[in-house]
Coordinates of C-alpha atoms in Angstrom, one line a residue:
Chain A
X1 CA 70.9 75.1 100.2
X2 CA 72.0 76.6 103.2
X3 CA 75.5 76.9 104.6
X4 CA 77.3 78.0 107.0
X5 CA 76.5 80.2 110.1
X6 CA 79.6 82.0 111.3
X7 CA 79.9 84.3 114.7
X8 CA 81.7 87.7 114.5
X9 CA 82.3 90.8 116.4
X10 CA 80.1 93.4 116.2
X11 CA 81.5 96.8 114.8
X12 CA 78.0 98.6 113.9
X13 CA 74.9 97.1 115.0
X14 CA 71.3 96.1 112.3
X15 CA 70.4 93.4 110.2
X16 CA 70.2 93.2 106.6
X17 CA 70.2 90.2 103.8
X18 CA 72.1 90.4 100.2
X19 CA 74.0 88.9 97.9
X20 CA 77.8 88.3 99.0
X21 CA 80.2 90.7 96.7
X22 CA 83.6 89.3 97.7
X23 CA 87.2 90.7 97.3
X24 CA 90.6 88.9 98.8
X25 CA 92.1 92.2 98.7
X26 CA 91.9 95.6 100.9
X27 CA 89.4 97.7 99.3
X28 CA 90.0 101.9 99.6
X29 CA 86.7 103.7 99.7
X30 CA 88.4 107.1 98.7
X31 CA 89.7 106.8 95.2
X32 CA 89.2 103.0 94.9
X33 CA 85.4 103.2 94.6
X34 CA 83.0 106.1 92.4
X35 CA 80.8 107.8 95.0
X36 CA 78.2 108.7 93.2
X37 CA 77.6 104.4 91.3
X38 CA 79.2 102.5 94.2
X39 CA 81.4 100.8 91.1
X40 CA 84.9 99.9 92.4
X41 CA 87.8 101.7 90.4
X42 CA 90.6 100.6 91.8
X43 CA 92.7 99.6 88.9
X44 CA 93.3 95.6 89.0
X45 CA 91.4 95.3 92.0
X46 CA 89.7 92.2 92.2
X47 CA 86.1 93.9 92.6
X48 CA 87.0 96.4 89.6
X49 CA 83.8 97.4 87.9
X50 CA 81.6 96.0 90.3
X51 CA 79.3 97.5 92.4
X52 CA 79.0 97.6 95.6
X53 CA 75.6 98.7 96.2
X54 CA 73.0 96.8 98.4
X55 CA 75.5 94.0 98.6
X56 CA 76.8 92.3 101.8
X57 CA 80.6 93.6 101.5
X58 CA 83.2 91.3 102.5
X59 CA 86.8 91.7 102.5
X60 CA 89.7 91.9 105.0
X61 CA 89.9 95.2 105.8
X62 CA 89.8 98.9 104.7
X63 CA 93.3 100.5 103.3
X64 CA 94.1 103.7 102.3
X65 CA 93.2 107.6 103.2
X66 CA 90.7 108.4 106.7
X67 CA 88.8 110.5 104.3
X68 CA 87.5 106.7 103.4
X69 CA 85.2 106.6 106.2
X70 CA 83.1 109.8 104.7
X71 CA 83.4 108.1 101.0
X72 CA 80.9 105.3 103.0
X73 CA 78.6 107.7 104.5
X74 CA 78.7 109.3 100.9
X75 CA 77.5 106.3 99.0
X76 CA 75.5 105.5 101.8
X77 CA 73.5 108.7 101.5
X78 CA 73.2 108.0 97.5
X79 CA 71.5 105.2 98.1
X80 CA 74.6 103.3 96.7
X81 CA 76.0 102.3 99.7
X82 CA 76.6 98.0 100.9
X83 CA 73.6 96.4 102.6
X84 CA 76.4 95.4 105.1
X85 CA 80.2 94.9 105.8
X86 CA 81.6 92.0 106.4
X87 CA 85.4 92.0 107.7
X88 CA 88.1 90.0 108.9
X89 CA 89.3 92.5 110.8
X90 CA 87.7 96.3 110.5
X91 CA 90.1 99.0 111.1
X92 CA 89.3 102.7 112.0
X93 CA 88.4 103.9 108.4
X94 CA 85.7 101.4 108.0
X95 CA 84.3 100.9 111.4
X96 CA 83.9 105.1 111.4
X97 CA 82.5 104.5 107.8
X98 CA 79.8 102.3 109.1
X99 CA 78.7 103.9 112.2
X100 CA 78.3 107.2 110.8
X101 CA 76.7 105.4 107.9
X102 CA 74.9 103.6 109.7
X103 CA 75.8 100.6 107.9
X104 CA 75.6 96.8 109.9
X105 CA 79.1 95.9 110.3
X106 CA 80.5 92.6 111.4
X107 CA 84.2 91.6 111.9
X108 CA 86.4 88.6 113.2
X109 CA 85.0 86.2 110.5
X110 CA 86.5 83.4 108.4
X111 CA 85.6 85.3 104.9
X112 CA 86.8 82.4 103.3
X113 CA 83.9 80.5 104.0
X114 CA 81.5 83.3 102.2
X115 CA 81.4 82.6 98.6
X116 CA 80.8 85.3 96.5
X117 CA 77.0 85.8 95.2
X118 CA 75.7 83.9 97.9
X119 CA 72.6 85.1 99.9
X120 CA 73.7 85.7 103.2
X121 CA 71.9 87.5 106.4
X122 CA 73.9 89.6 109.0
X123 CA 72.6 89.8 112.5
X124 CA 75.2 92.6 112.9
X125 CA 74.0 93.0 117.0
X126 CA 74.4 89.3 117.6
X127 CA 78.0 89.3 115.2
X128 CA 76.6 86.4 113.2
X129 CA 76.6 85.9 109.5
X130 CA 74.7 83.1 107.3
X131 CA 75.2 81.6 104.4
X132 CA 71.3 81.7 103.6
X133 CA 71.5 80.4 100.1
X134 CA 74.8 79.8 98.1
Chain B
X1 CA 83.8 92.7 125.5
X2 CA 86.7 94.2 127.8
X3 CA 86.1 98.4 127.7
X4 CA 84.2 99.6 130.6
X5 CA 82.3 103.1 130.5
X6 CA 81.4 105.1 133.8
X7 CA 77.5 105.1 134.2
X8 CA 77.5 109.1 132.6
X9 CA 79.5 107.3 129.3
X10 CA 76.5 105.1 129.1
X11 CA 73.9 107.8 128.8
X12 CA 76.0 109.1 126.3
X13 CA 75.9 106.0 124.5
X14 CA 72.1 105.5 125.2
X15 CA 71.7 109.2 123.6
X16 CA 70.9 111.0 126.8
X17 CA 73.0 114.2 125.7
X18 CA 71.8 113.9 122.4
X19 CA 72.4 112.4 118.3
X20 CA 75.8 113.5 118.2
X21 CA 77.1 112.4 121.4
X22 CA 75.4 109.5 120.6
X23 CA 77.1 109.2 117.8
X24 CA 80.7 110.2 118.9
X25 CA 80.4 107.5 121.6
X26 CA 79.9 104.8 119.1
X27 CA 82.8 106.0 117.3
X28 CA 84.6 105.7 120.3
X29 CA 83.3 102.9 122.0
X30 CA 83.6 101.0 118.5
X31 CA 87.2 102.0 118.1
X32 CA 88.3 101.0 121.9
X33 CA 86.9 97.8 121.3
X34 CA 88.9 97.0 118.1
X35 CA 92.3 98.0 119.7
X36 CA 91.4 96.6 122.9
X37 CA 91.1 99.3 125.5
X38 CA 90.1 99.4 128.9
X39 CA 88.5 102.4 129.2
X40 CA 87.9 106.1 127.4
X41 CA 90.4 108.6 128.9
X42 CA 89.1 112.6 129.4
X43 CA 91.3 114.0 127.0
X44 CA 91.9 118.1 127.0
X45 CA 92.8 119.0 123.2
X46 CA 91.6 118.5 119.9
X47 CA 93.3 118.5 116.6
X48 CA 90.3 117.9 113.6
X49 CA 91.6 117.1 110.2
X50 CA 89.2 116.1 107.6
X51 CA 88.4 120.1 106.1
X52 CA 89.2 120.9 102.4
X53 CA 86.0 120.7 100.8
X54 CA 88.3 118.9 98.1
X55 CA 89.2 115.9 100.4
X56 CA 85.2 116.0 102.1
X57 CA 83.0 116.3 99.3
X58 CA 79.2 117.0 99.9
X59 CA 79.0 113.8 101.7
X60 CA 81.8 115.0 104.9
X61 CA 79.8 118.1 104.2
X62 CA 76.3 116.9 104.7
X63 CA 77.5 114.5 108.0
X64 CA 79.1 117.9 109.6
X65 CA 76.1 119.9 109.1
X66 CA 74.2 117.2 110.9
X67 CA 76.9 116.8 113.7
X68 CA 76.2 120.4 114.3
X69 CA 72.5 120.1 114.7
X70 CA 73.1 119.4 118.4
X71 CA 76.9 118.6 118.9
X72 CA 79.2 120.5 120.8
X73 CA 82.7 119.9 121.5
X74 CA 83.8 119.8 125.9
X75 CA 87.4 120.8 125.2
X76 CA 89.7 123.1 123.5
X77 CA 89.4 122.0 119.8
X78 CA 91.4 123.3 116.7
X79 CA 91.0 123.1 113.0
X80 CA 93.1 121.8 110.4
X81 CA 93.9 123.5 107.0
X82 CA 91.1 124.3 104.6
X83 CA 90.6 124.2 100.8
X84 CA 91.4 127.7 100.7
X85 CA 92.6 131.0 102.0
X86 CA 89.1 132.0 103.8
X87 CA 89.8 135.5 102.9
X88 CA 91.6 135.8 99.8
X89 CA 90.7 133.0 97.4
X90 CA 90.1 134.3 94.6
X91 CA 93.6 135.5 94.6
X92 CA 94.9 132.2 94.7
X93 CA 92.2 131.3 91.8
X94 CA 89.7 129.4 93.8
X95 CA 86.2 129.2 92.3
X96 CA 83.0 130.4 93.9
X97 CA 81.1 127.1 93.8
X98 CA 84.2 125.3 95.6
X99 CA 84.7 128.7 98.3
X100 CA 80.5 128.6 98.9
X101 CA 81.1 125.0 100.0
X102 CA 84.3 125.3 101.8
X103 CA 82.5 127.9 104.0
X104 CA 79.7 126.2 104.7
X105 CA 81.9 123.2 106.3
X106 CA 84.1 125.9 108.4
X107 CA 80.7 127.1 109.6
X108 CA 79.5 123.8 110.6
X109 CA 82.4 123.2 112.6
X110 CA 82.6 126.6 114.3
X111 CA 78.4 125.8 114.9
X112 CA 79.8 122.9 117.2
X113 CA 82.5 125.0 119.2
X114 CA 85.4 124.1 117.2
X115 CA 88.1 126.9 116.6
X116 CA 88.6 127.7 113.1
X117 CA 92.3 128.4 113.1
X118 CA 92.8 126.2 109.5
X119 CA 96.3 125.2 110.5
X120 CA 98.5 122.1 110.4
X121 CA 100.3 123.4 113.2
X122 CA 97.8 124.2 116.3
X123 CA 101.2 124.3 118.4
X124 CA 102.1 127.5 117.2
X125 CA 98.6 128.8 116.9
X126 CA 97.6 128.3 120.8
X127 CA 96.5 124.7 121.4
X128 CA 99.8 123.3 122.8
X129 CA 99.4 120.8 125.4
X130 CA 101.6 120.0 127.4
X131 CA 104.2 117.1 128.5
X132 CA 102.2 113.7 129.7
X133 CA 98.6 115.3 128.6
X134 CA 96.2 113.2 126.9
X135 CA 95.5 114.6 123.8
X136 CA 93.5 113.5 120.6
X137 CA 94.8 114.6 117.6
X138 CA 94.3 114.2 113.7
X139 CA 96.8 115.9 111.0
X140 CA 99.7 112.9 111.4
X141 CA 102.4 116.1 111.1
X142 CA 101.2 117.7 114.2
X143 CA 100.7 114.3 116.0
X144 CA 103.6 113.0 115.6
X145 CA 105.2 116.3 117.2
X146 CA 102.8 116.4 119.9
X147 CA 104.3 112.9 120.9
X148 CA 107.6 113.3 120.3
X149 CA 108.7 117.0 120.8
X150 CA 106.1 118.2 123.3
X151 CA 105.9 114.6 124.8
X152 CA 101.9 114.4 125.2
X153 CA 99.9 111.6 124.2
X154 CA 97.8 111.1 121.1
X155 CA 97.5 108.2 118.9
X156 CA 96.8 109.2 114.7
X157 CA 92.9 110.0 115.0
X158 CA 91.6 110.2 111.6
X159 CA 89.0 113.5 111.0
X160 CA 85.5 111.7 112.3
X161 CA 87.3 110.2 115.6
X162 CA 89.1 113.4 116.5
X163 CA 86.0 115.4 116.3
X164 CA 83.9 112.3 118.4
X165 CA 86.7 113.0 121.0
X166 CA 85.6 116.8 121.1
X167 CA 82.4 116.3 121.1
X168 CA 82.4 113.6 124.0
X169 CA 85.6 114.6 125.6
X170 CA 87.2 111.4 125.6
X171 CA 89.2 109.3 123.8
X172 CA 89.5 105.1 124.0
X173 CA 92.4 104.6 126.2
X174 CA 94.9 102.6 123.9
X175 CA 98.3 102.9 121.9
X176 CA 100.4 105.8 122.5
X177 CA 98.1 106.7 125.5
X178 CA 99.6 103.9 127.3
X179 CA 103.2 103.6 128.8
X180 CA 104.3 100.8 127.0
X181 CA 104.1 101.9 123.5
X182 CA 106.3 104.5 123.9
X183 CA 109.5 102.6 124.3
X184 CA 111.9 103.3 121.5
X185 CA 112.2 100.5 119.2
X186 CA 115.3 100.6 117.7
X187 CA 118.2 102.9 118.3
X188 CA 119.3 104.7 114.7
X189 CA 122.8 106.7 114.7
X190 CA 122.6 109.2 112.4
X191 CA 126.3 109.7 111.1
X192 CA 125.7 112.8 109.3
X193 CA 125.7 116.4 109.9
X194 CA 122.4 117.9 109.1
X195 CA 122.4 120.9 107.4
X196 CA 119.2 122.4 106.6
X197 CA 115.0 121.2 106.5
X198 CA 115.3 118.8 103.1
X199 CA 117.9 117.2 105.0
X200 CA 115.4 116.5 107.9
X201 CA 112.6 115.6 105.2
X202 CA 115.1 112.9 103.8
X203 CA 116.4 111.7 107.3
X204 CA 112.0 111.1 108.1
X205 CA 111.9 109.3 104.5
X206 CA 115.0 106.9 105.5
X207 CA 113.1 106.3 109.1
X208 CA 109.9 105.6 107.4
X209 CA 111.3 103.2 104.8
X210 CA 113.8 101.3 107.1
X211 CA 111.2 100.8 110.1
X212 CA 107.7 102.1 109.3
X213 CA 105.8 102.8 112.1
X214 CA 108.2 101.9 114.5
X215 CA 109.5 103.9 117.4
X216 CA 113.3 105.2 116.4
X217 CA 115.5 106.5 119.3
X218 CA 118.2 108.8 117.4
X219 CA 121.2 109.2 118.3
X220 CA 123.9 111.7 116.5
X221 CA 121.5 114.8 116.3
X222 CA 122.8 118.3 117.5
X223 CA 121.0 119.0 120.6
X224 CA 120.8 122.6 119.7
X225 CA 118.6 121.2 116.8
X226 CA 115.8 123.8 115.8
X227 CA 112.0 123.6 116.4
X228 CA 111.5 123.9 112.9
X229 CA 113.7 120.9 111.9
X230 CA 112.0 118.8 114.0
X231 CA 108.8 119.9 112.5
X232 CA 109.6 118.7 109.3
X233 CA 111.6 115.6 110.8
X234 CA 107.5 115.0 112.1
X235 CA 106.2 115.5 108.7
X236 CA 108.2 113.0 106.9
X237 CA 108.4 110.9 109.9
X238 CA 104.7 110.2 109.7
X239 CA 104.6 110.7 105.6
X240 CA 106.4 108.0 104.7
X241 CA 106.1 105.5 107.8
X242 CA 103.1 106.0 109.5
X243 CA 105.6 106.6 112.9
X244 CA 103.7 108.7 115.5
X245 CA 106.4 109.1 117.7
X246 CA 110.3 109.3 117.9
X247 CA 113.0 110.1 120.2
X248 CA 116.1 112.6 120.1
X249 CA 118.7 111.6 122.4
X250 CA 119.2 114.7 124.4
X251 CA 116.2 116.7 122.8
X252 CA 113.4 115.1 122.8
X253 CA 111.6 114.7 126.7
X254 CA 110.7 111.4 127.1
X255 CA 114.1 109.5 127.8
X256 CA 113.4 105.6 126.8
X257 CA 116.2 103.4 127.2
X258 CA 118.1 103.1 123.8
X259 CA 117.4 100.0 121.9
X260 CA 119.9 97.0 121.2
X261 CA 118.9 96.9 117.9
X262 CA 120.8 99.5 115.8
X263 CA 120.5 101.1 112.4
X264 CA 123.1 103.3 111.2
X265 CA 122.3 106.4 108.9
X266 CA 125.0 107.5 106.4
X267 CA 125.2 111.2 104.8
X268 CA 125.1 109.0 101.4
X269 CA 121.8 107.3 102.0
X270 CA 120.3 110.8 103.3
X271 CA 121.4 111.8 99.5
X272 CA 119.9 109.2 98.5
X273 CA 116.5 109.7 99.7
X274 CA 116.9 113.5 98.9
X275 CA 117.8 112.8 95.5
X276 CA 114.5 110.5 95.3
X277 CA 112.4 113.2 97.0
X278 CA 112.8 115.4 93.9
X279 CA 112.2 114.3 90.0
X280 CA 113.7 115.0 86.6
X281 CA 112.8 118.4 86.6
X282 CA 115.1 121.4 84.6
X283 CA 115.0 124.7 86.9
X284 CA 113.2 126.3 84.2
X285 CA 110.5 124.5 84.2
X286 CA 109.3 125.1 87.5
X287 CA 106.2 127.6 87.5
X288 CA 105.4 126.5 91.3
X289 CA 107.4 127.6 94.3
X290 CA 105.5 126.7 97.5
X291 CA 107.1 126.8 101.3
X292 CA 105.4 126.0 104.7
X293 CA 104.6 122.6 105.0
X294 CA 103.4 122.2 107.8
X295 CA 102.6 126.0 108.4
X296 CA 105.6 128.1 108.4
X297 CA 106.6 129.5 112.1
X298 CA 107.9 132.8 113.0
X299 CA 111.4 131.9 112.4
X300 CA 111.0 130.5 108.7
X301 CA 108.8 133.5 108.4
X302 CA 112.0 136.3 109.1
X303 CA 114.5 133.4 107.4
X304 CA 111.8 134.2 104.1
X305 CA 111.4 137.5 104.2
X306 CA 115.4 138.2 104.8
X307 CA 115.6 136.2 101.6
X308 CA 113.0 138.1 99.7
X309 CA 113.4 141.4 101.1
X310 CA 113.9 144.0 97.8
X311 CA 113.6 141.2 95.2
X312 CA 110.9 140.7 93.0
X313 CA 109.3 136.6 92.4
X314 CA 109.3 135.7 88.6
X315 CA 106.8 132.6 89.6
X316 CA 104.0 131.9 91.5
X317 CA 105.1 131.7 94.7
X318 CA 102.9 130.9 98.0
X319 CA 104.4 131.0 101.6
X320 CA 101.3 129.0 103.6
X321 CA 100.8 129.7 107.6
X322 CA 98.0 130.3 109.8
X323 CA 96.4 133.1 109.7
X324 CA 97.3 134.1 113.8
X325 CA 101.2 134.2 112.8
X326 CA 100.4 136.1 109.6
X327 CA 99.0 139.0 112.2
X328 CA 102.2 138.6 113.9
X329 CA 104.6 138.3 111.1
X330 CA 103.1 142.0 110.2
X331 CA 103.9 143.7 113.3
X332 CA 107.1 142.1 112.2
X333 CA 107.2 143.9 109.1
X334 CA 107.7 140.3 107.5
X335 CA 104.7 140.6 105.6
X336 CA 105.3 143.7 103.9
X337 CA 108.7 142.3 103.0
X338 CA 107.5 139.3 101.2
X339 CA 104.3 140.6 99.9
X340 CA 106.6 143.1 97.9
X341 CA 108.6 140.8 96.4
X342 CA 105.2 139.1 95.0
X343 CA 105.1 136.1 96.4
X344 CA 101.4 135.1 98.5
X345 CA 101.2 134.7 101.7
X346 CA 98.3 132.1 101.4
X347 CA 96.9 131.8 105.1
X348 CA 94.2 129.3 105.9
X349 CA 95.2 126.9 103.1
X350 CA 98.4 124.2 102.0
X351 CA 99.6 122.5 98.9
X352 CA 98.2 119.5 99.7
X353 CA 94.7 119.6 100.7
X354 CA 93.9 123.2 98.1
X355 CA 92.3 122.3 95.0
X356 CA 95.1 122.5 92.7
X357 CA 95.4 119.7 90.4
X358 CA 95.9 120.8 87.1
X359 CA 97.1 124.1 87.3
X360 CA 100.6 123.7 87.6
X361 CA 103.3 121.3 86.1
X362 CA 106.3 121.2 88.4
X363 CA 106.7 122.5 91.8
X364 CA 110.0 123.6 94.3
X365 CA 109.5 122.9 97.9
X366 CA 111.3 122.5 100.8
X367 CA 108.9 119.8 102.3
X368 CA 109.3 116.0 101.5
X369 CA 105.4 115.5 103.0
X370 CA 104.6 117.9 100.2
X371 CA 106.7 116.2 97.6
X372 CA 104.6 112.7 98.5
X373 CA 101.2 114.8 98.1
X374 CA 101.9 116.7 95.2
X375 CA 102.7 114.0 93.2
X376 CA 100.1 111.4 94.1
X377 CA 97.3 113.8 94.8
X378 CA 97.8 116.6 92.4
X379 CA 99.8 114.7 89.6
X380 CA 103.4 117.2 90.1
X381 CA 106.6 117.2 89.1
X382 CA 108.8 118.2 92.1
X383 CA 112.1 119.4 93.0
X384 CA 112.8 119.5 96.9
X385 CA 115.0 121.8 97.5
X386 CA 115.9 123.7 101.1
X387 CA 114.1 127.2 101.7
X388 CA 117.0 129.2 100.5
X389 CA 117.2 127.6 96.9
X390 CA 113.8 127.6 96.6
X391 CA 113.3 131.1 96.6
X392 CA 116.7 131.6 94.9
X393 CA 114.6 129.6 92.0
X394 CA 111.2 131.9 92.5
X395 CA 113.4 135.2 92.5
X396 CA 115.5 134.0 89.3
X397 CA 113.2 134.2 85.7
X398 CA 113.2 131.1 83.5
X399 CA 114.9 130.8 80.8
X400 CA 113.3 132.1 77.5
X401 CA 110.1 133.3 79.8
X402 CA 108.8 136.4 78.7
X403 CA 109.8 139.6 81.5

């Protein structure tokens, strides 16, 4: 079943298609995530133990230390990086993350409306994300 | 979307001048869209901060050396501290695997045009703007006293933005670049005589906790105040409030109006914060003495060497500075002084972004931005205490420690 079909701002244009990994917090990509596994560390962190690799990231935004935006490009580089990023509103550390990452990055959506584990395609150039299958 | 870029900017963008142009300009242009600006400013000085090998890893590593394939910086552009002293590290126990690496990212950077002076303080080491100039620095110390004391412009660039600024010789045109956020916020009387640099360090905590990273316009400060105070006022300022900018009534060169709102800073809450900069730590069981955060300048340099001039350091004991003031403190005969004594003077390098975690247990400084990074990055004790006791401490053998 499809779902919604939400319109963003671009950050960092591409497309790419993944499951949804989902986290109501802030998410630190230096010290809150292992840069070699993509596993979030963060103790109690909603996304703790999970991976973020090949999935369509979505949280709020990015917290923590600038030296965050080359934890992305690390993971990235690993293979271990997210398919795409998925924010309600993208702040320096991650928006630098994904462009130097090259990463499709898509902010000024309603993340509420992406449930986690659902299939959803980013058209980061156009700013939309679908709910492909939930 | 509402930033407009010349038709040159748009080349850039389209990768006309090449990948990492290309790639600074959507940094840029992705950043001046987020906050909202109208248009990249030509800036004419760089600050890049984002160089320990210990904060970078091989991934900052690998995306410098590919920067450096074909970028160039367009205007004067400074480093920030490295890992290490890029001379003597294996004096200050740095392995060769970590020094190999650390090198190779200086090299990258100095490949692209960027001046390897490896200090927190690029005022003192020859990139000093000057009042009004659009600047774009990283290292949130030296920012915020770019701003405030020298009164040019720069919002908080994090590494990767500061070097897309050098490399396309602009910066997006928002924040502190623009009139209006540079209006004090709240005027803050500080009723309290402020004696030496951990007074300053606590004075930046109680800003940082009361109003974050609001403008303060202070009042109550002696205008004779010294450079070095405000230095570490900017340290703490930006340490513990993410502030880029204050105001010194009667110091400071930008004269805002002062602020109806009022907060009132008492000698008691500056003890306060002091007394929470440092932790349960006995005298004795310091083995860590480390002064000059941010970079010590000339003046701390003679105040140190005055103070450890025929004595002899019973713990490890490192003065950090840039390497440029090290030349001068020598001609100053500083250097002898305090190299006699023992103590290092560890150039290049800082407490906070060297590789130290692990190797000592509790550390005297007379920075409070130190104090937050030694004990959340490299897991410290810490006592902060002004310049004098600290190397009172160093000079003074602990208790039951073998001579």
């Amino acid at each position: 079943m499809s779902g919604a079909r939400l319109t963003g701002r671009r950050i960092h244009g591409g497309r790419a298609r993944g499951a949804a990994l989902v986290s109501s917090a802030a998410l630190s990509f230096f010290g809150g995530v292992d840069p070699e596994s993509g596993v979030v560390t963060e103790k109690d962190h909603p996304l703790e133990g999970r991976s973020v690799a090949g999935r369509v990231l979505v949280f709020p935004h990015g917290k923590g230390s600038t030296v965050g935006s080359y934890a992305i490009y690390r993971l990235a580089r690993r293979g271990r990086g997210p398919a795409a990023i998925v924010n309600a509103e993208c702040e320096t550390i991650v928006a630098v993350g994904a462009i130097i990452a090259d990463i499709p990055c898509v902010d000024h959506v309603d993340i509420g409306q992406l449930p986690d584990g659902a299939l959803l395609e980013v058209d980061a150039d156009r700013g939309i994300v679908e709910v492909v299958d939930r | 979307m509402t930033l407009q870029l010349t038709d040159e900017e748009r080349g850039m963008l389209a990768g006309e001048q090449g990948r990492a142009t290309k790639k600074s300009m959507e940094i840029l242009v992705a950043l001046g869209e987020i906050y909202g600006a109208r248009r990249l400013i030509p800036v004419r000085s760089v600050q890049v901060a984002g160089v320990s090998y210990d904060n970078l890893g091989q991934a900052g590593l690998e995306f410098l050396e590919e920067m450096a394939a074909d970028g160039r910086v367009r205007v004067l552009t400074t480093l920030n501290p490295a890992g290490m002293d890029i001379e003597s590290w294996r004096e200050l126990g740095i392995d060769e695997t970590f020094a190999e690496r650390q090198r190779r990212v200086i090299e990258a950077f100095a490949r692209m045009g960027v001046i390897p002076t490896c200090t927190c303080t690029p005022y003192l080491s020859g990139n000093l703007p000057r009042f009004g100039q659009h600047i774009a620095w990283s290292e949130s110390s030296a920012v915020c006293f770019a701003n405030s004391v020298i009164g040019a412009r720069t919002n908080r660039e994090g590494g990767p933005s500061a070097l897309a600024a050098a490399i396309a010789g602009r910066t997006p045109g928002h924040g502190l670049h623009l009139e209006r956020a540079r209006v004090a916020e709240v005027t803050v009387q500080v009723e309290a005589r402020l004696v030496d640099e951990t007074d300053f360090g606590a004075l930046g905590f109680v800003l940082g906790q009361a109003l974050g990273a609001r403008v303060p316009y202070l009042t109550g400060l002696d205008p004779d105040v010294s450079l070095d105070a405000l230095k570490a006022l900017s340290a703490s300022v930006a340490t513990y409030g993410g502030a880029a900018l204050f105001h010194v009534e009667g110091v400071t060169p930008e004269r805002p109006a002062p602020p109806a709102e009022r907060l009132v800073v008492t000698r008691a809450e500056l003890d306060r914060a002091r007394d929470g900069l440092s932790d349960e730590v006995a005298p004795d069981e310091v083995d860590f003495v480390s002064i000059g955060c941010p970079h010590a300048s000339l003046d701390e340099l003679a105040r140190i060497a005055g103070l450890l001039r025929g004595k002899r350091v019973l713990r490890e004991t490192w003065i950090h500075l840039a390497r440029p003031l090290r030349d001068v403190a020598e001609r100053a005969g500083y250097v002898r002084a305090i190299e006699a004594s023992g103590a290092r003077l560890a150039c290049d390098t800082c407490m906070v972004v060297a590789p130290l975690r692990g190797r000592f247990r509790a550390l005297a400084t007379s920075s409070a931005k130190c104090v937050y990074y030694s004990r959340g990055k490299n897991n410290l004790r810490v006592l902060l205490r002004s310049i004098e006791d600290c190397l009172a401490l160093a000079t003074t053998a602990p208790a039951g420690a073998e001579r």
